Structures are given as structure tokens and as C-alpha cells.
Amino acid sequence: MDKIMRGRIKELIARHPKVGDALAEFGVACVTCAVGTCLLKDILEIHHLSPEDEQRMLTRIAEIVYPNRQVVIPLRKSQPEQKTGKLINSPPLLKLVAEHAMIKRVLARIPDMLRKLDLDTVEGRQLALASVDFIRSFADKYHHAKEEDILFKCFDGNLDIIKVMLDDHETGRAHVRAIREAVERRDTVAAVKHLKGYQKLLMEHIRKEDEVLYPWMDRQLSVTQIGRLFSEFAAADAPLAETRRRSEEFISMLEQRFGDAEPGQSR
Amino acid sequence: MKEHAHNCPGSMMMDRRKDSDAAEAGTGKVRSQLQQWPIQLHLIGPTAPYYQGADVLLVADCVAYALGGFHPEYLKGKSIAIACPKLDEGQDVYVEKIKAWIDDAKINTLTVMIMEVPCCMGLSAIAERALAAASRKVPVKRIVVGLDGEIRKEEWL
Ligand SMILES: [Fe+2]
Ligand SMILES: [Fe+2]
């Protein structure tokens, strides 16, 4: 079992596809992850399952990998529970979660916006470019920059979970470049394709950060680090007040034009 | 554990001798992590060098007696002031001093440690008043300690 714990999860799933199902049962989505070089032991730490769930999941994996052997998984002693009731509690990380909520309000309107998008009209091109501007200036410059330049720097950059997030940011940037080029060519089909791609990527990316990465980081960060992040985030935001104001305006405009998103999509 | 009825839960008598006999006390000398003097909130100067940019603990008087690992687990690397929100006089001065920590000493964080008895919440309220009055903002954490020395709640405000 120790060998499995120190093995790369993608390789384990390749050899035993049912392991992927066992992980998914406990909300661990390694199968859909693009990188998948995480070690099983790191996955346990990052996903922070209850000791009982962890034992059940490892027992399932052991049954799949060693079908003819009886492997006993000891119940881990439960760690001191977080007594906040919330998965993410520190002010700097809550600030990033609030920015996610703003980005999600835009992502929620993209499907409706795409149904009517026509780059042969001035209005259509303006809307596509305004979306690109929001993604570039708010999602990327205002939000991802704080993650990349400040938050992620508190952790080992070789961690797979961080590499996955940085990969997502890069993929997002490639979509944005493609959207811009499509607008220049007035290629509505390509613009729709990449806006859809961006929407899907970011929804999943934000879900990973809100549900897995940030709660894990919140547990790791010391009080001193929380204080530093708080002031460094404030310093990073200060010169971008105008970006924020413009982004809020864009969100209101989008919500007015494309109405309410389907329930559960907006925040 | 015996409990006696009393009007104020903050001074209700509890006898926990049996419980503490059962729990193992650490052996060996525990090093003090106190790195300053004075510590009482009326006596400290809020802009003393050890408060500058520091992670500051504002601790109710009783906490360090209830919490077995106070020095290594909480005080280590931090600056401190202690106060009692129930018995101390002149608590408006407390608000001013905490505000000066935030605005003038530019502290990094403030952690308020209180007992679970209701009157101890007063210390948290004083810190929140100071934070609201300050022009800077800093993360403020509240840690509530049980009479049995266990952490009841730990949250950023
Ligand atoms: Fe991100
Ligand atoms: Fe993010």
C-alpha cells in the first residue's frame, strides 16, 4: 500500500481505471485533471477527507489494486477539526473568493451572449471586445496576478496542484488571444468556440480553487503569512481601482442585457 | 466535574481536579516565549518597537492559565498585551491603544484570545471597535478557549 501512496495517480489510474471511479465517488476528480502527476499521499492531504472517508476510499483502492489480498487500512486519527465552520475563512482568501464570484457572474451570461453573437455587426464586435477586456483586465491582471505573484509564492512552485492552476491560467490566455484574433477576422464561429472554451475552463478552474486549493492553502498558511497576504493584496489592488470600477460596470451591463442566469450559475 | 448554579456564568464555580489529575502534565522545563515587558494593556506603549509590523496577541487575563500550550503554541514569535474586559477600568483607553497598534505601529495581524464565558466577548468587541475606528485594516482573528483548555472556536473576523 505504501508503494501506491507514493505513486503518481495518473499512472495508477492508467493501470487500474476503476481507481478513478473510486476517487470520483469521494469527490476527487483526478480523472479529468490534465496533469495528474500528484502522488496519492498528497491527494489525501490536499482533499482533506474525513478519516472515515479516507479509510473507505483507500480500502476501495486497495481492493481494486490487490483483488486477492486482504489489505488493512488503519483509521487515521482525526486531526483537530477546523472550528470555523467555513472551509475558507481568512480575509485574503475570502477576498479572492469574492473576485471569483464576480468572474462567475460574467461566465454565467456567456452562453446567452453567444447565442446572439454576430461579429459582422459593430455591436457584436464591441461586445466580444468588452468581454475580452474584462477577462484580461479583471480575471487576469487583477485576479490571476495576485495568485501568481503573491499567493502561490507562499508555496512550493513544484507542487502539482499549483502547476495545474498555472497551466489553466495559460490555457485561458491562449483562448483570449484566439478570441481577439477571431474578432479581427470577424470569424464568429471561432470567437464562439474560444469564448465557450474559456467559460468551461474557468468555471472548472474556479471550482477547483474554491473547493480544493484555497481550503488547503487556508489550513497551511500561518497567521503571519495571512497578514502579509492581506497587505500585499491591498497594495496590488490600490493602483487598479479604475479597473475594478469598470469591471463592475461591465458585469451590471451584461446582467441587464442578458437577464438572470440559470439558478445556481451566478454566484 | 461538579458545577454549581450561580447567576453569572463567568464566575460559576467548577471543580475539575479529577480531570486535570487524569491528564498527563508535560515534564521538563518549558521555555518562556515572552519577548517583551510590560504586557498589561494599560501599561504598554502601543508603538513600542516589538509591536511594529508584528503579529499581536490581545489576550484575556485568564487564557494563559487555561491553555496548557500557551507559550509554544500561541505566544511564540508574537507580541502581546493582556486585559480583562470584565474587571478593568478605563476601557476607552484600550480602544485607543489598539487603534494605535493598527494605524501607528502598523501591526501585521491581531489575534484576540478570550475565554468561552460570555463576558469575555467584551474584549473581542473592544478590538472590533478599534478596528472600525482605525484607518488601516488588518486581519483580526478570534480564538475562544474553553474552561477545559480546549480551543472552542478559531475564526477570522
Ligand atoms: Fe487561478
Ligand atoms: Fe482564482
Coordinates of C-alpha atoms and ligand atoms in Angstrom, one line a residue:
Chain A
M1 CA 0.0 0.0 0.0
D2 CA 2.9 2.3 0.8
K3 CA 4.0 1.9 -2.8
I4 CA 0.6 3.0 -4.0
M5 CA 0.7 6.0 -1.7
R6 CA 3.9 7.2 -3.2
G7 CA 2.9 6.5 -6.8
R8 CA 1.7 9.0 -9.4
I9 CA -2.1 9.0 -9.6
K10 CA -2.4 9.1 -13.4
E11 CA -0.2 6.0 -13.7
L12 CA -2.2 4.2 -11.1
I13 CA -5.5 5.1 -12.9
A14 CA -4.0 4.0 -16.2
R15 CA -3.2 0.6 -14.8
H16 CA -6.4 0.3 -12.8
P17 CA -9.1 2.6 -14.4
K18 CA -11.6 1.7 -11.6
V19 CA -9.3 3.6 -9.2
G20 CA -10.5 6.7 -11.0
D21 CA -14.1 5.8 -10.2
A22 CA -13.3 5.2 -6.6
L23 CA -11.7 8.6 -6.3
A24 CA -14.6 10.3 -8.0
E25 CA -17.0 8.7 -5.6
F26 CA -15.3 10.7 -2.9
G27 CA -15.3 13.9 -4.9
V28 CA -11.7 13.7 -6.1
A29 CA -11.6 14.4 -9.8
C30 CA -8.2 13.2 -10.8
V31 CA -9.5 11.5 -13.9
T32 CA -10.4 14.9 -15.5
C33 CA -7.2 16.6 -14.4
A34 CA -4.8 17.4 -17.2
V35 CA -1.6 16.9 -15.2
G36 CA -2.2 14.1 -12.8
T37 CA 1.3 13.7 -11.5
C38 CA 0.1 14.2 -7.9
L39 CA 1.1 11.4 -5.5
L40 CA -1.8 9.6 -3.8
K41 CA -0.5 10.7 -0.4
D42 CA -0.5 14.3 -1.5
I43 CA -4.0 13.9 -2.8
L44 CA -5.2 12.7 0.6
E45 CA -3.6 15.8 2.2
I46 CA -5.0 18.3 -0.2
H47 CA -8.5 17.0 -0.4
H48 CA -8.7 16.7 3.4
L49 CA -11.4 13.9 3.6
S50 CA -12.7 12.8 6.9
P51 CA -10.7 9.9 8.5
E52 CA -13.6 7.6 7.8
D53 CA -14.0 8.6 4.2
E54 CA -10.2 8.4 3.7
Q55 CA -10.2 4.9 5.1
R56 CA -13.1 3.8 2.9
M57 CA -11.6 5.3 -0.2
L58 CA -8.2 3.7 0.4
T59 CA -9.9 0.3 1.1
R60 CA -11.7 0.6 -2.2
I61 CA -8.4 1.4 -4.0
A62 CA -6.6 -1.5 -2.2
E63 CA -9.4 -3.9 -3.3
I64 CA -9.0 -2.8 -6.9
V65 CA -5.2 -2.9 -7.0
Y66 CA -4.8 -6.1 -4.9
P67 CA -8.0 -8.1 -5.5
N68 CA -6.7 -11.3 -4.0
R69 CA -5.1 -9.8 -0.9
Q70 CA -6.6 -8.6 2.4
V71 CA -5.1 -5.1 2.9
V72 CA -6.0 -3.4 6.2
I73 CA -6.1 0.4 6.1
P74 CA -5.8 1.9 9.6
L75 CA -8.2 4.6 10.5
R76 CA -6.2 7.8 10.7
K77 CA -6.6 9.7 14.0
S78 CA -8.8 12.6 13.2
Q79 CA -6.9 15.9 13.1
P80 CA -8.0 18.9 15.2
E81 CA -11.2 19.9 13.4
Q82 CA -11.3 23.4 11.9
K83 CA -13.6 25.2 14.2
T84 CA -14.7 27.9 11.9
G85 CA -17.5 26.0 10.1
K86 CA -16.3 27.5 6.8
L87 CA -13.8 25.9 4.5
I88 CA -12.2 29.2 3.7
N89 CA -12.0 31.7 6.5
S90 CA -9.0 34.0 6.2
P91 CA -9.6 37.6 4.9
P92 CA -7.2 37.5 2.0
L93 CA -8.5 34.2 0.6
L94 CA -12.1 35.3 1.1
K95 CA -11.2 38.3 -1.0
L96 CA -10.1 36.1 -3.8
V97 CA -13.3 34.0 -3.5
A98 CA -15.3 37.2 -3.8
E99 CA -13.4 38.0 -7.0
H100 CA -14.3 34.5 -8.3
A101 CA -17.9 35.4 -7.6
M102 CA -17.6 38.5 -9.9
I103 CA -15.9 36.4 -12.6
K104 CA -18.6 33.7 -12.3
R105 CA -21.3 36.4 -12.9
V106 CA -19.8 37.0 -16.3
L107 CA -19.2 33.3 -17.1
A108 CA -22.9 32.7 -16.3
R109 CA -24.0 35.1 -19.0
I110 CA -21.6 33.9 -21.7
P111 CA -23.9 31.1 -23.1
D112 CA -26.8 33.5 -23.6
M113 CA -24.5 36.1 -25.0
L114 CA -23.1 33.6 -27.5
R115 CA -26.5 32.6 -28.8
K116 CA -26.9 36.1 -30.2
L117 CA -23.2 37.0 -31.0
D118 CA -22.6 38.3 -34.6
L119 CA -19.2 39.7 -35.4
D120 CA -20.4 41.2 -38.6
T121 CA -22.2 43.9 -36.6
V122 CA -20.4 46.7 -34.8
E123 CA -22.4 45.9 -31.7
G124 CA -21.3 42.2 -31.8
R125 CA -17.7 43.1 -32.1
Q126 CA -17.9 45.7 -29.3
L127 CA -19.5 43.1 -27.0
A128 CA -16.8 40.5 -27.8
L129 CA -14.0 43.0 -27.2
A130 CA -15.6 44.2 -24.0
S131 CA -15.7 40.6 -22.8
V132 CA -12.0 40.2 -23.7
D133 CA -11.2 43.4 -21.9
F134 CA -13.0 42.1 -18.7
I135 CA -11.1 38.8 -18.9
R136 CA -7.8 40.5 -19.5
S137 CA -8.0 43.3 -17.1
F138 CA -10.0 41.8 -14.2
A139 CA -9.8 38.0 -14.4
D140 CA -6.2 38.0 -15.4
K141 CA -4.5 41.2 -14.4
Y142 CA -6.5 41.9 -11.3
H143 CA -7.2 38.4 -10.0
H144 CA -4.8 35.8 -11.5
A145 CA -1.8 38.2 -11.0
K146 CA -2.4 38.2 -7.2
E147 CA -2.5 34.4 -7.3
E148 CA 0.6 34.0 -9.4
D149 CA 2.8 36.9 -8.0
I150 CA 1.7 36.7 -4.3
L151 CA -0.4 33.8 -3.1
F152 CA 1.3 30.9 -5.0
K153 CA 4.7 32.2 -4.0
C154 CA 3.9 31.2 -0.4
F155 CA 4.0 27.5 -1.6
D156 CA 6.4 25.2 -3.4
G157 CA 6.1 26.0 -7.1
N158 CA 6.8 22.4 -7.9
L159 CA 3.6 21.2 -6.3
D160 CA 1.4 19.6 -8.9
I161 CA -1.7 21.4 -7.7
I162 CA 0.0 24.7 -8.3
K163 CA 1.3 23.7 -11.7
V164 CA -2.3 22.7 -12.7
M165 CA -3.6 26.1 -11.8
L166 CA -0.8 27.9 -13.7
D167 CA -1.5 25.7 -16.7
D168 CA -5.1 26.7 -16.6
H169 CA -4.2 30.4 -16.5
E170 CA -2.0 29.9 -19.6
T171 CA -4.7 28.0 -21.4
G172 CA -7.1 30.8 -20.6
R173 CA -4.7 33.4 -22.0
A174 CA -4.5 31.3 -25.3
H175 CA -8.3 31.4 -25.5
V176 CA -8.3 35.1 -25.1
R177 CA -5.7 35.6 -27.8
A178 CA -7.8 33.4 -30.1
I179 CA -10.9 35.4 -29.3
R180 CA -9.2 38.7 -30.2
E181 CA -7.9 37.3 -33.5
A182 CA -11.3 35.9 -34.3
V183 CA -12.9 39.4 -33.7
E184 CA -10.3 40.9 -36.1
R185 CA -11.2 38.3 -38.8
R186 CA -14.9 38.7 -38.0
D187 CA -14.9 35.0 -37.5
T188 CA -18.0 34.5 -35.3
V189 CA -17.6 30.7 -35.2
A190 CA -14.1 30.8 -33.9
A191 CA -14.9 33.5 -31.3
V192 CA -17.9 31.5 -30.0
K193 CA -15.7 28.4 -29.8
H194 CA -13.0 30.1 -27.8
L195 CA -15.4 32.0 -25.5
K196 CA -17.1 28.7 -24.8
G197 CA -13.8 27.1 -24.2
Y198 CA -12.8 29.9 -21.8
Q199 CA -16.1 29.7 -19.9
K200 CA -15.8 26.0 -19.4
L201 CA -12.1 26.2 -18.4
L202 CA -12.7 29.0 -15.8
M203 CA -15.8 27.5 -14.3
E204 CA -13.9 24.3 -13.5
H205 CA -10.7 26.3 -12.5
I206 CA -12.6 28.4 -10.0
R207 CA -14.4 25.4 -8.6
K208 CA -11.0 23.7 -8.0
E209 CA -9.7 26.7 -6.3
D210 CA -12.8 27.4 -4.1
E211 CA -13.3 23.8 -3.1
V212 CA -9.9 22.3 -3.0
L213 CA -6.9 24.6 -3.4
Y214 CA -7.9 27.5 -1.3
P215 CA -9.3 25.5 1.7
W216 CA -6.0 23.5 1.7
M217 CA -3.9 26.7 1.5
D218 CA -6.0 28.3 4.3
R219 CA -5.1 25.4 6.5
Q220 CA -1.4 25.7 5.6
L221 CA -0.8 29.5 5.9
S222 CA 0.5 30.9 9.2
V223 CA -1.1 33.9 10.9
T224 CA 2.0 35.9 9.8
Q225 CA 1.5 34.9 6.2
I226 CA -2.2 35.7 6.3
G227 CA -1.3 39.3 7.5
R228 CA 1.3 39.7 4.7
L229 CA -1.1 38.4 2.0
F230 CA -3.7 40.8 3.2
S231 CA -1.5 43.9 2.9
E232 CA 0.2 42.7 -0.3
F233 CA -3.2 42.2 -1.9
A234 CA -4.3 45.6 -0.8
A235 CA -1.1 47.1 -2.3
A236 CA -1.7 45.2 -5.6
D237 CA -5.3 46.4 -5.9
A238 CA -4.7 50.1 -5.0
P239 CA -3.5 51.2 -8.4
L240 CA -6.2 49.1 -10.2
A241 CA -9.3 50.8 -8.6
E242 CA -10.4 52.0 -12.0
T243 CA -10.1 48.5 -13.5
R244 CA -12.4 47.3 -10.7
R245 CA -14.9 50.0 -11.2
R246 CA -15.0 49.4 -15.0
S247 CA -15.4 45.6 -14.4
E248 CA -18.3 46.1 -12.0
E249 CA -19.9 48.3 -14.7
F250 CA -19.4 45.7 -17.3
I251 CA -21.0 43.0 -15.1
S252 CA -24.1 45.2 -14.5
M253 CA -24.4 45.9 -18.2
L254 CA -24.1 42.2 -19.0
E255 CA -26.7 41.2 -16.4
Q256 CA -29.1 43.9 -17.6
R257 CA -28.8 42.8 -21.2
F258 CA -28.8 39.0 -20.7
G259 CA -31.1 38.8 -17.7
D260 CA -30.7 36.4 -14.9
A261 CA -28.6 33.3 -15.3
E262 CA -30.0 29.9 -14.6
P263 CA -30.3 29.4 -10.9
G264 CA -27.0 28.4 -9.2
Q265 CA -24.9 29.7 -12.1
S266 CA -24.4 33.2 -11.0
R267 CA -22.6 33.0 -7.7
Chain B
M1 CA -16.8 17.6 37.2
K2 CA -19.1 19.4 39.6
E3 CA -20.9 22.5 38.6
H4 CA -22.7 24.9 41.0
A5 CA -25.5 27.2 40.0
H6 CA -24.6 30.8 40.1
N7 CA -26.1 33.9 38.4
C8 CA -23.1 34.8 36.3
P9 CA -21.7 32.1 34.1
G10 CA -18.4 33.9 34.0
S11 CA -17.8 33.2 37.7
M12 CA -19.7 30.0 38.0
M13 CA -17.7 27.6 40.1
M14 CA -16.4 24.4 38.5
D15 CA -14.2 21.7 40.1
R16 CA -12.1 20.0 37.5
R17 CA -9.5 18.5 39.9
K18 CA -10.3 14.9 38.8
D19 CA -10.0 15.8 35.1
S20 CA -6.7 17.5 35.4
D21 CA -5.2 14.7 37.5
A22 CA -6.1 12.3 34.7
A23 CA -4.5 14.4 32.0
E24 CA -0.7 14.0 31.7
A25 CA 1.3 17.1 32.5
G26 CA 4.3 17.7 30.4
T27 CA 7.7 17.0 32.0
G28 CA 10.8 19.1 31.6
K29 CA 11.2 22.8 31.5
V30 CA 9.0 24.7 29.1
R31 CA 10.8 27.8 27.7
S32 CA 9.1 31.1 28.0
Q33 CA 8.2 32.7 24.7
L34 CA 7.6 36.2 26.2
Q35 CA 9.8 38.7 24.4
Q36 CA 8.8 42.0 26.0
W37 CA 7.7 43.8 29.1
P38 CA 5.3 45.3 30.2
I39 CA 2.3 43.3 29.0
Q40 CA -0.8 44.8 30.7
L41 CA -2.7 46.8 28.1
H42 CA -2.8 49.9 30.4
L43 CA 1.0 49.7 30.8
I44 CA 2.2 49.1 27.3
G45 CA 3.1 51.8 24.8
P46 CA 1.4 50.8 21.5
T47 CA 4.2 51.9 19.3
A48 CA 7.0 50.1 21.2
P49 CA 9.4 48.5 18.8
Y50 CA 8.2 45.0 19.4
Y51 CA 4.7 46.0 18.1
Q52 CA 6.0 47.5 14.9
G53 CA 4.7 45.3 12.0
A54 CA 4.1 42.5 14.5
D55 CA 1.6 39.7 14.8
V56 CA 0.0 40.8 18.1
L57 CA -2.0 38.8 20.6
L58 CA -4.6 40.5 22.7
V59 CA -5.3 38.0 25.4
A60 CA -7.8 37.9 28.2
D61 CA -6.1 37.5 31.6
C62 CA -7.4 34.0 32.2
V63 CA -6.4 32.5 28.9
A64 CA -2.8 31.7 29.6
Y65 CA -3.8 29.8 32.8
A66 CA -6.4 27.7 30.9
L67 CA -4.4 26.9 27.8
G68 CA -1.7 24.3 28.6
G69 CA 0.4 25.1 25.5
F70 CA 0.1 28.9 25.5
H71 CA 3.8 29.7 25.2
P72 CA 4.9 27.3 22.5
E73 CA 1.7 27.2 20.5
Y74 CA 0.4 30.8 20.6
L75 CA 2.9 33.3 22.1
K76 CA 5.9 32.1 20.1
G77 CA 7.0 34.8 17.7
K78 CA 4.2 37.2 18.7
S79 CA 3.9 40.4 20.7
I80 CA 1.3 40.5 23.4
A81 CA -0.9 42.6 25.7
I82 CA -3.3 41.3 28.3
A83 CA -6.5 42.7 29.7
C84 CA -9.7 41.8 31.4
P85 CA -12.9 43.1 29.8
K86 CA -14.9 42.4 32.9
L87 CA -12.8 44.0 35.7
D88 CA -10.5 46.5 34.1
E89 CA -11.3 50.2 34.4
G90 CA -10.9 52.8 31.6
Q91 CA -11.5 50.6 28.6
D92 CA -11.9 53.5 26.2
V93 CA -8.1 53.8 26.5
Y94 CA -7.9 50.2 25.3
V95 CA -9.7 51.1 22.1
E96 CA -7.3 54.0 21.5
K97 CA -4.3 51.8 22.1
I98 CA -5.5 49.0 19.8
K99 CA -6.2 51.6 17.2
A100 CA -2.7 52.9 17.6
W101 CA -1.4 49.4 17.0
I102 CA -3.2 49.2 13.7
D103 CA -2.6 52.8 12.5
D104 CA 0.8 53.7 14.0
A105 CA 2.6 50.5 14.8
K106 CA 1.2 49.1 11.5
I107 CA 0.8 45.6 13.0
N108 CA 0.5 42.7 10.6
T109 CA -2.3 40.9 12.4
L110 CA -4.3 41.0 15.6
T111 CA -5.4 37.8 17.4
V112 CA -7.8 38.2 20.2
M113 CA -7.8 35.3 22.6
I114 CA -10.7 35.0 25.1
M115 CA -12.4 32.5 27.4
E116 CA -15.7 31.0 26.4
V117 CA -17.5 32.8 29.3
P118 CA -19.9 35.4 27.8
C119 CA -18.4 38.5 29.5
C120 CA -15.0 37.7 27.8
M121 CA -16.6 38.6 24.4
G122 CA -16.2 42.2 25.6
L123 CA -12.5 42.1 24.7
S124 CA -13.4 41.0 21.2
A125 CA -15.9 43.8 21.0
I126 CA -13.2 46.3 22.1
A127 CA -10.9 45.1 19.3
E128 CA -13.7 45.3 16.7
R129 CA -14.5 48.9 17.8
A130 CA -10.8 49.8 17.4
L131 CA -10.6 48.2 14.0
A132 CA -13.7 50.1 12.8
A133 CA -12.2 53.3 14.0
A134 CA -8.8 52.7 12.5
S135 CA -7.9 54.0 9.1
R136 CA -5.8 50.9 8.2
K137 CA -7.3 47.4 8.1
V138 CA -5.7 44.3 9.4
P139 CA -6.9 40.7 9.6
V140 CA -8.3 40.0 13.1
K141 CA -8.6 36.5 14.4
R142 CA -10.7 35.4 17.4
I143 CA -9.8 32.3 19.4
V144 CA -12.2 31.1 22.1
V145 CA -10.7 28.9 24.8
G146 CA -12.8 26.5 26.8
L147 CA -12.6 26.2 30.6
D148 CA -11.1 22.8 30.0
G149 CA -8.3 24.4 28.0
E150 CA -9.6 23.1 24.6
I151 CA -10.0 25.5 21.7
R152 CA -13.7 26.0 21.2
K153 CA -13.6 28.2 18.1
E154 CA -11.0 29.8 15.9
E155 CA -12.0 32.3 13.2
W156 CA -11.0 35.3 11.3
L157 CA -13.5 38.2 11.9
Ligands
FE1 FE -6.4 30.7 -10.6
FE2 FE -8.7 32.2 -8.9

